Amino acid sequence: MKMAHAYRDKLVVGNWKMHGNTLENQARFDALRGHVRRYTETVKIAVCVPFPYLPQAERGLHQSGISWGTQDVSPHAHGAYTGEVSADMAREFGARYVIVGHSERRAYHSESATEIAMKARRALESGLTPIVCVGESLEERELDRTNDVVASQLNTVLDSLSVYERLQLVFAYEPVWAIGTGRTASPAQAQDVHAHIRTLLVSRDRELVNLSILYGGSVKAGNAENLFAETDIDGALVGGASLDPVEFTGICAAAHQAAQK
Ligand code: 13P
């Protein structure tokens, strides 16, 4: 499948995690159509929903300019893998993005770097854009290992892909200590790691300079503007605040403002 190469797209993605039900989702889809849609000319916007709600996302966001996706995908194409959901299945319901290697999956499901690389590859083969999450724990940061941890996570994925495939990736820097804790990395802390990621990407292939790198970890309407003002932060992967339409709209509005500068 032919896909356009990214060019530092501004991108805001909501990760709903394991929240919602059909009633609550409908209210969120309506709010996205009503309030967030206006920013889609300058910002790519998406929500990654639990698997059973893909058909509802497809109905709820149809022709809204807002995309939808999943929070994980099987590393296999098909077969006897009880409980798994393939990238092709997600595509059947119009999914565009898939979050790969989220720290909650690395931690609670023991996902290895190799498995994450396989998931990214499988997603690309089905025409999904993988949002590959990287990030250090608090202990790793305190031991000054942030750059090494991020480099190793990133390189395992890049190693398994062709240059053409690498050009379709989106990265998300999510420091584990900032997820769901209310403790955001300062814009300068996030920028340091984003710049490191971009340098790593460019050292692999010059063309990768234009990949979008999102920040994730307690992003809210109130701190988005300062984060998006940093040179290498192209958008956000938003957990808790993506469930609140007012907050999520505020984050998309901040990305829209940043895109116009
Ligand atoms: P919070 O925004 O709730 O900190 O979650 C971030 C995250 O994990 C997004 O994938």
Short mmCIF file of C-alpha atoms and ligand atoms in Angstrom, two decimals:
data_model
loop_
_atom_site.label_atom_id
_atom_site.label_comp_id
_atom_site.label_asym_id
_atom_site.label_seq_id
_atom_site.Cartn_x
_atom_site.Cartn_y
_atom_site.Cartn_z
CA MET A 1 0.00 0.00 0.00
CA LYS A 2 1.32 3.47 -0.90
CA MET A 3 1.50 5.95 1.93
CA ALA A 4 2.57 9.58 1.98
CA HIS A 5 5.81 10.34 3.78
CA ALA A 6 5.40 12.35 6.93
CA TYR A 7 6.72 15.88 7.10
CA ARG A 8 6.83 16.91 10.76
CA ASP A 9 3.04 16.64 10.90
CA LYS A 10 1.45 18.21 13.96
CA LEU A 11 -0.38 15.29 15.49
CA VAL A 12 -2.52 14.93 18.63
CA VAL A 13 -3.61 11.41 19.55
CA GLY A 14 -5.91 10.45 22.42
CA ASN A 15 -5.14 7.14 24.08
CA TRP A 16 -8.39 6.17 25.76
CA LYS A 17 -6.73 3.15 27.43
CA MET A 18 -9.34 0.81 29.01
CA HIS A 19 -11.98 3.48 29.61
CA GLY A 20 -15.43 4.13 28.23
CA ASN A 21 -18.61 2.36 27.21
CA THR A 22 -20.91 2.86 24.25
CA LEU A 23 -22.81 5.70 25.93
CA GLU A 24 -19.74 7.61 27.09
CA ASN A 25 -17.95 7.01 23.80
CA GLN A 26 -20.85 8.49 21.85
CA ALA A 27 -20.67 11.69 23.89
CA ARG A 28 -16.92 11.85 23.21
CA PHE A 29 -17.32 11.26 19.47
CA ASP A 30 -20.03 13.94 19.34
CA ALA A 31 -17.73 16.37 21.16
CA LEU A 32 -14.87 15.56 18.79
CA ARG A 33 -17.11 16.29 15.80
CA GLY A 34 -18.51 19.41 17.43
CA HIS A 35 -15.39 21.04 18.87
CA VAL A 36 -12.19 19.39 17.69
CA ARG A 37 -12.96 18.99 14.01
CA ARG A 38 -12.23 22.68 13.34
CA TYR A 39 -8.52 22.09 13.98
CA THR A 40 -8.11 19.27 11.48
CA GLU A 41 -6.93 21.58 8.70
CA THR A 42 -3.67 22.23 10.54
CA VAL A 43 -3.41 19.31 12.97
CA LYS A 44 -3.83 15.58 12.44
CA ILE A 45 -6.08 14.33 15.23
CA ALA A 46 -6.91 10.76 16.24
CA VAL A 47 -8.22 8.66 19.12
CA CYS A 48 -7.04 5.14 19.90
CA VAL A 49 -9.97 3.20 21.35
CA PRO A 50 -10.36 -0.27 22.91
CA PHE A 51 -10.80 -2.92 20.17
CA PRO A 52 -14.55 -3.58 20.62
CA TYR A 53 -15.32 0.08 19.98
CA LEU A 54 -13.65 0.29 16.55
CA PRO A 55 -17.00 -0.04 14.71
CA GLN A 56 -18.45 2.68 16.92
CA ALA A 57 -15.43 4.91 16.21
CA GLU A 58 -15.89 4.25 12.50
CA ARG A 59 -19.53 5.32 12.67
CA GLY A 60 -18.94 8.17 15.10
CA LEU A 61 -16.01 9.77 13.29
CA HIS A 62 -16.90 8.94 9.69
CA GLN A 63 -16.01 11.88 7.43
CA SER A 64 -15.11 14.05 10.40
CA GLY A 65 -11.46 14.47 9.42
CA ILE A 66 -10.56 12.86 12.78
CA SER A 67 -8.92 9.44 12.60
CA TRP A 68 -9.12 6.47 14.92
CA GLY A 69 -6.91 3.57 15.82
CA THR A 70 -6.03 0.89 18.33
CA GLN A 71 -3.77 0.70 21.38
CA ASP A 72 -2.01 -2.52 20.41
CA VAL A 73 -1.86 -5.07 17.61
CA SER A 74 -0.76 -8.67 17.19
CA PRO A 75 2.77 -9.25 15.88
CA HIS A 76 1.27 -12.01 13.70
CA ALA A 77 -0.73 -11.68 10.48
CA HIS A 78 -3.27 -14.41 11.34
CA GLY A 79 -3.45 -17.86 12.84
CA ALA A 80 -3.89 -19.72 16.10
CA TYR A 81 -3.20 -16.82 18.48
CA THR A 82 -6.08 -16.84 20.93
CA GLY A 83 -7.07 -13.39 22.08
CA GLU A 84 -5.00 -11.50 19.54
CA VAL A 85 -6.29 -8.89 17.08
CA SER A 86 -4.52 -8.48 13.75
CA ALA A 87 -3.65 -5.26 11.96
CA ASP A 88 -5.80 -6.33 8.99
CA MET A 89 -8.80 -6.72 11.33
CA ALA A 90 -8.29 -3.19 12.66
CA ARG A 91 -7.95 -1.89 9.10
CA GLU A 92 -11.32 -3.42 8.23
CA PHE A 93 -12.85 -0.92 10.64
CA GLY A 94 -11.00 2.02 9.18
CA ALA A 95 -8.26 2.24 11.82
CA ARG A 96 -5.39 4.46 10.73
CA TYR A 97 -3.02 4.39 13.74
CA VAL A 98 -1.82 1.85 16.26
CA ILE A 99 0.08 2.54 19.46
CA VAL A 100 2.99 0.13 19.72
CA GLY A 101 5.21 -0.51 22.73
CA HIS A 102 3.30 1.58 25.24
CA SER A 103 5.07 1.38 28.62
CA GLU A 104 1.94 -0.17 30.17
CA ARG A 105 2.22 -3.04 27.70
CA ARG A 106 5.97 -3.33 28.19
CA ALA A 107 5.43 -3.45 31.97
CA TYR A 108 2.21 -5.48 32.43
CA HIS A 109 2.49 -7.78 29.41
CA SER A 110 6.25 -8.22 29.35
CA GLU A 111 6.47 -7.07 25.75
CA SER A 112 10.02 -7.36 24.52
CA ALA A 113 11.74 -4.89 22.22
CA THR A 114 11.78 -7.54 19.48
CA GLU A 115 8.05 -8.19 19.80
CA ILE A 116 7.40 -4.45 19.62
CA ALA A 117 9.48 -4.23 16.45
CA MET A 118 7.45 -7.10 14.96
CA LYS A 119 4.21 -5.29 15.83
CA ALA A 120 5.40 -2.10 14.15
CA ARG A 121 6.34 -4.05 11.05
CA ARG A 122 3.06 -5.95 10.92
CA ALA A 123 1.12 -2.70 11.32
CA LEU A 124 3.00 -1.10 8.44
CA GLU A 125 2.37 -4.12 6.21
CA SER A 126 -1.37 -3.60 6.76
CA GLY A 127 -1.23 0.13 6.11
CA LEU A 128 -1.51 1.28 9.73
CA THR A 129 0.76 4.01 11.08
CA PRO A 130 2.55 2.73 14.19
CA ILE A 131 3.03 5.24 17.01
CA VAL A 132 6.10 3.73 18.65
CA CYS A 133 6.42 4.64 22.34
CA VAL A 134 9.79 5.00 24.00
CA GLY A 135 10.70 6.30 27.44
CA GLU A 136 12.65 5.74 30.61
CA SER A 137 11.57 4.85 34.15
CA LEU A 138 12.25 7.17 37.07
CA GLU A 139 15.09 4.94 38.21
CA GLU A 140 16.68 5.02 34.76
CA ARG A 141 16.42 8.83 34.67
CA GLU A 142 18.00 9.13 38.09
CA LEU A 143 20.84 6.88 36.95
CA ASP A 144 21.30 9.20 33.96
CA ARG A 145 20.43 6.40 31.55
CA THR A 146 17.57 8.15 29.71
CA ASN A 147 19.38 8.62 26.41
CA ASP A 148 20.70 5.05 26.32
CA VAL A 149 17.31 3.50 27.15
CA VAL A 150 15.55 5.56 24.50
CA ALA A 151 18.27 4.79 21.91
CA SER A 152 18.03 1.07 22.53
CA GLN A 153 14.20 1.03 22.31
CA LEU A 154 14.28 3.09 19.12
CA ASN A 155 17.09 1.17 17.43
CA THR A 156 15.44 -2.23 17.91
CA VAL A 157 12.44 -0.99 15.92
CA LEU A 158 14.50 0.74 13.23
CA ASP A 159 16.72 -2.33 12.77
CA SER A 160 13.76 -4.45 11.71
CA LEU A 161 12.49 -2.04 9.05
CA SER A 162 13.52 -0.87 5.60
CA VAL A 163 14.25 2.83 5.03
CA TYR A 164 10.92 3.17 3.26
CA GLU A 165 9.09 1.60 6.21
CA ARG A 166 10.94 3.81 8.70
CA LEU A 167 9.63 6.87 6.91
CA GLN A 168 6.06 5.88 7.87
CA LEU A 169 6.71 5.82 11.62
CA VAL A 170 5.61 8.19 14.34
CA PHE A 171 7.51 8.18 17.65
CA ALA A 172 6.14 9.14 21.06
CA TYR A 173 8.45 9.97 23.95
CA GLU A 174 6.62 8.98 27.11
CA PRO A 175 8.71 9.11 30.29
CA VAL A 176 7.18 6.38 32.47
CA TRP A 177 7.36 8.59 35.57
CA ALA A 178 5.13 11.20 33.90
CA ILE A 179 2.30 8.88 32.84
CA GLY A 180 -0.89 9.27 34.82
CA THR A 181 1.05 10.86 37.67
CA GLY A 182 0.24 14.51 37.03
CA ARG A 183 4.00 15.00 36.89
CA THR A 184 4.80 16.30 33.39
CA ALA A 185 8.33 16.46 32.08
CA SER A 186 9.21 20.15 31.87
CA PRO A 187 9.20 21.44 28.29
CA ALA A 188 13.02 21.65 28.46
CA GLN A 189 13.36 18.06 29.76
CA ALA A 190 11.07 16.79 27.01
CA GLN A 191 12.86 18.86 24.36
CA ASP A 192 16.24 17.40 25.37
CA VAL A 193 15.03 13.85 24.76
CA HIS A 194 13.14 14.78 21.58
CA ALA A 195 16.30 16.38 20.17
CA HIS A 196 18.22 13.22 21.10
CA ILE A 197 15.61 11.08 19.29
CA ARG A 198 15.80 13.26 16.18
CA THR A 199 19.59 13.06 16.19
CA LEU A 200 19.40 9.27 16.48
CA LEU A 201 16.93 9.12 13.60
CA VAL A 202 19.06 11.34 11.36
CA SER A 203 22.16 9.32 12.16
CA ARG A 204 20.32 6.30 10.69
CA ASP A 205 18.85 7.99 7.61
CA ARG A 206 18.86 11.69 6.80
CA GLU A 207 15.26 11.54 5.55
CA LEU A 208 14.04 10.56 9.02
CA VAL A 209 14.57 14.16 10.17
CA ASN A 210 10.93 14.84 9.30
CA LEU A 211 9.27 12.15 11.40
CA SER A 212 6.79 13.45 13.94
CA ILE A 213 7.85 12.97 17.55
CA LEU A 214 5.03 13.29 20.08
CA TYR A 215 5.34 13.89 23.80
CA GLY A 216 3.17 11.90 26.22
CA GLY A 217 2.80 12.06 29.99
CA SER A 218 0.24 14.20 31.83
CA VAL A 219 -0.37 16.51 28.86
CA LYS A 220 -3.27 18.87 29.59
CA ALA A 221 -4.81 21.95 28.00
CA GLY A 222 -2.86 24.04 30.53
CA ASN A 223 0.63 22.77 29.67
CA ALA A 224 0.26 21.91 25.97
CA GLU A 225 1.16 25.35 24.64
CA ASN A 226 4.55 25.39 26.39
CA LEU A 227 5.35 21.85 25.30
CA PHE A 228 4.41 22.55 21.67
CA ALA A 229 6.59 25.67 21.68
CA GLU A 230 9.69 23.45 21.83
CA THR A 231 11.53 22.91 18.53
CA ASP A 232 11.34 19.11 18.41
CA ILE A 233 7.91 18.46 19.94
CA ASP A 234 5.45 17.83 17.10
CA GLY A 235 2.37 16.95 19.12
CA ALA A 236 1.08 14.83 21.96
CA LEU A 237 -0.07 11.35 22.92
CA VAL A 238 -2.70 12.11 25.53
CA GLY A 239 -4.07 9.68 28.13
CA GLY A 240 -6.34 10.97 30.90
CA ALA A 241 -7.04 14.36 29.35
CA SER A 242 -8.27 12.74 26.11
CA LEU A 243 -11.33 11.48 28.01
CA ASP A 244 -12.36 15.02 28.86
CA PRO A 245 -13.64 16.84 25.76
CA VAL A 246 -12.83 20.28 27.16
CA GLU A 247 -9.24 19.31 27.94
CA PHE A 248 -8.72 17.47 24.66
CA THR A 249 -10.15 20.39 22.67
CA GLY A 250 -7.76 22.73 24.49
CA ILE A 251 -4.78 20.53 23.59
CA CYS A 252 -5.83 20.42 19.91
CA ALA A 253 -6.30 24.20 19.95
CA ALA A 254 -2.75 24.61 21.32
CA ALA A 255 -1.39 22.38 18.54
CA HIS A 256 -3.33 24.43 15.99
CA GLN A 257 -1.76 27.62 17.32
CA ALA A 258 1.70 26.07 17.23
CA ALA A 259 1.11 24.91 13.65
CA GLN A 260 0.40 28.46 12.56
CA LYS A 261 3.69 29.84 13.91
P1 13P B 1 -1.57 10.48 30.78
O1 13P B 1 -1.79 11.60 29.79
O2 13P B 1 -2.80 10.05 31.50
O3 13P B 1 -0.41 10.79 31.68
O4 13P B 1 -1.12 9.20 29.91
C1 13P B 1 -0.14 9.34 28.95
C2 13P B 1 -0.12 8.12 28.11
O5 13P B 1 0.20 7.05 28.58
C3 13P B 1 -0.56 8.24 26.72
O6 13P B 1 -0.27 7.09 25.99
#
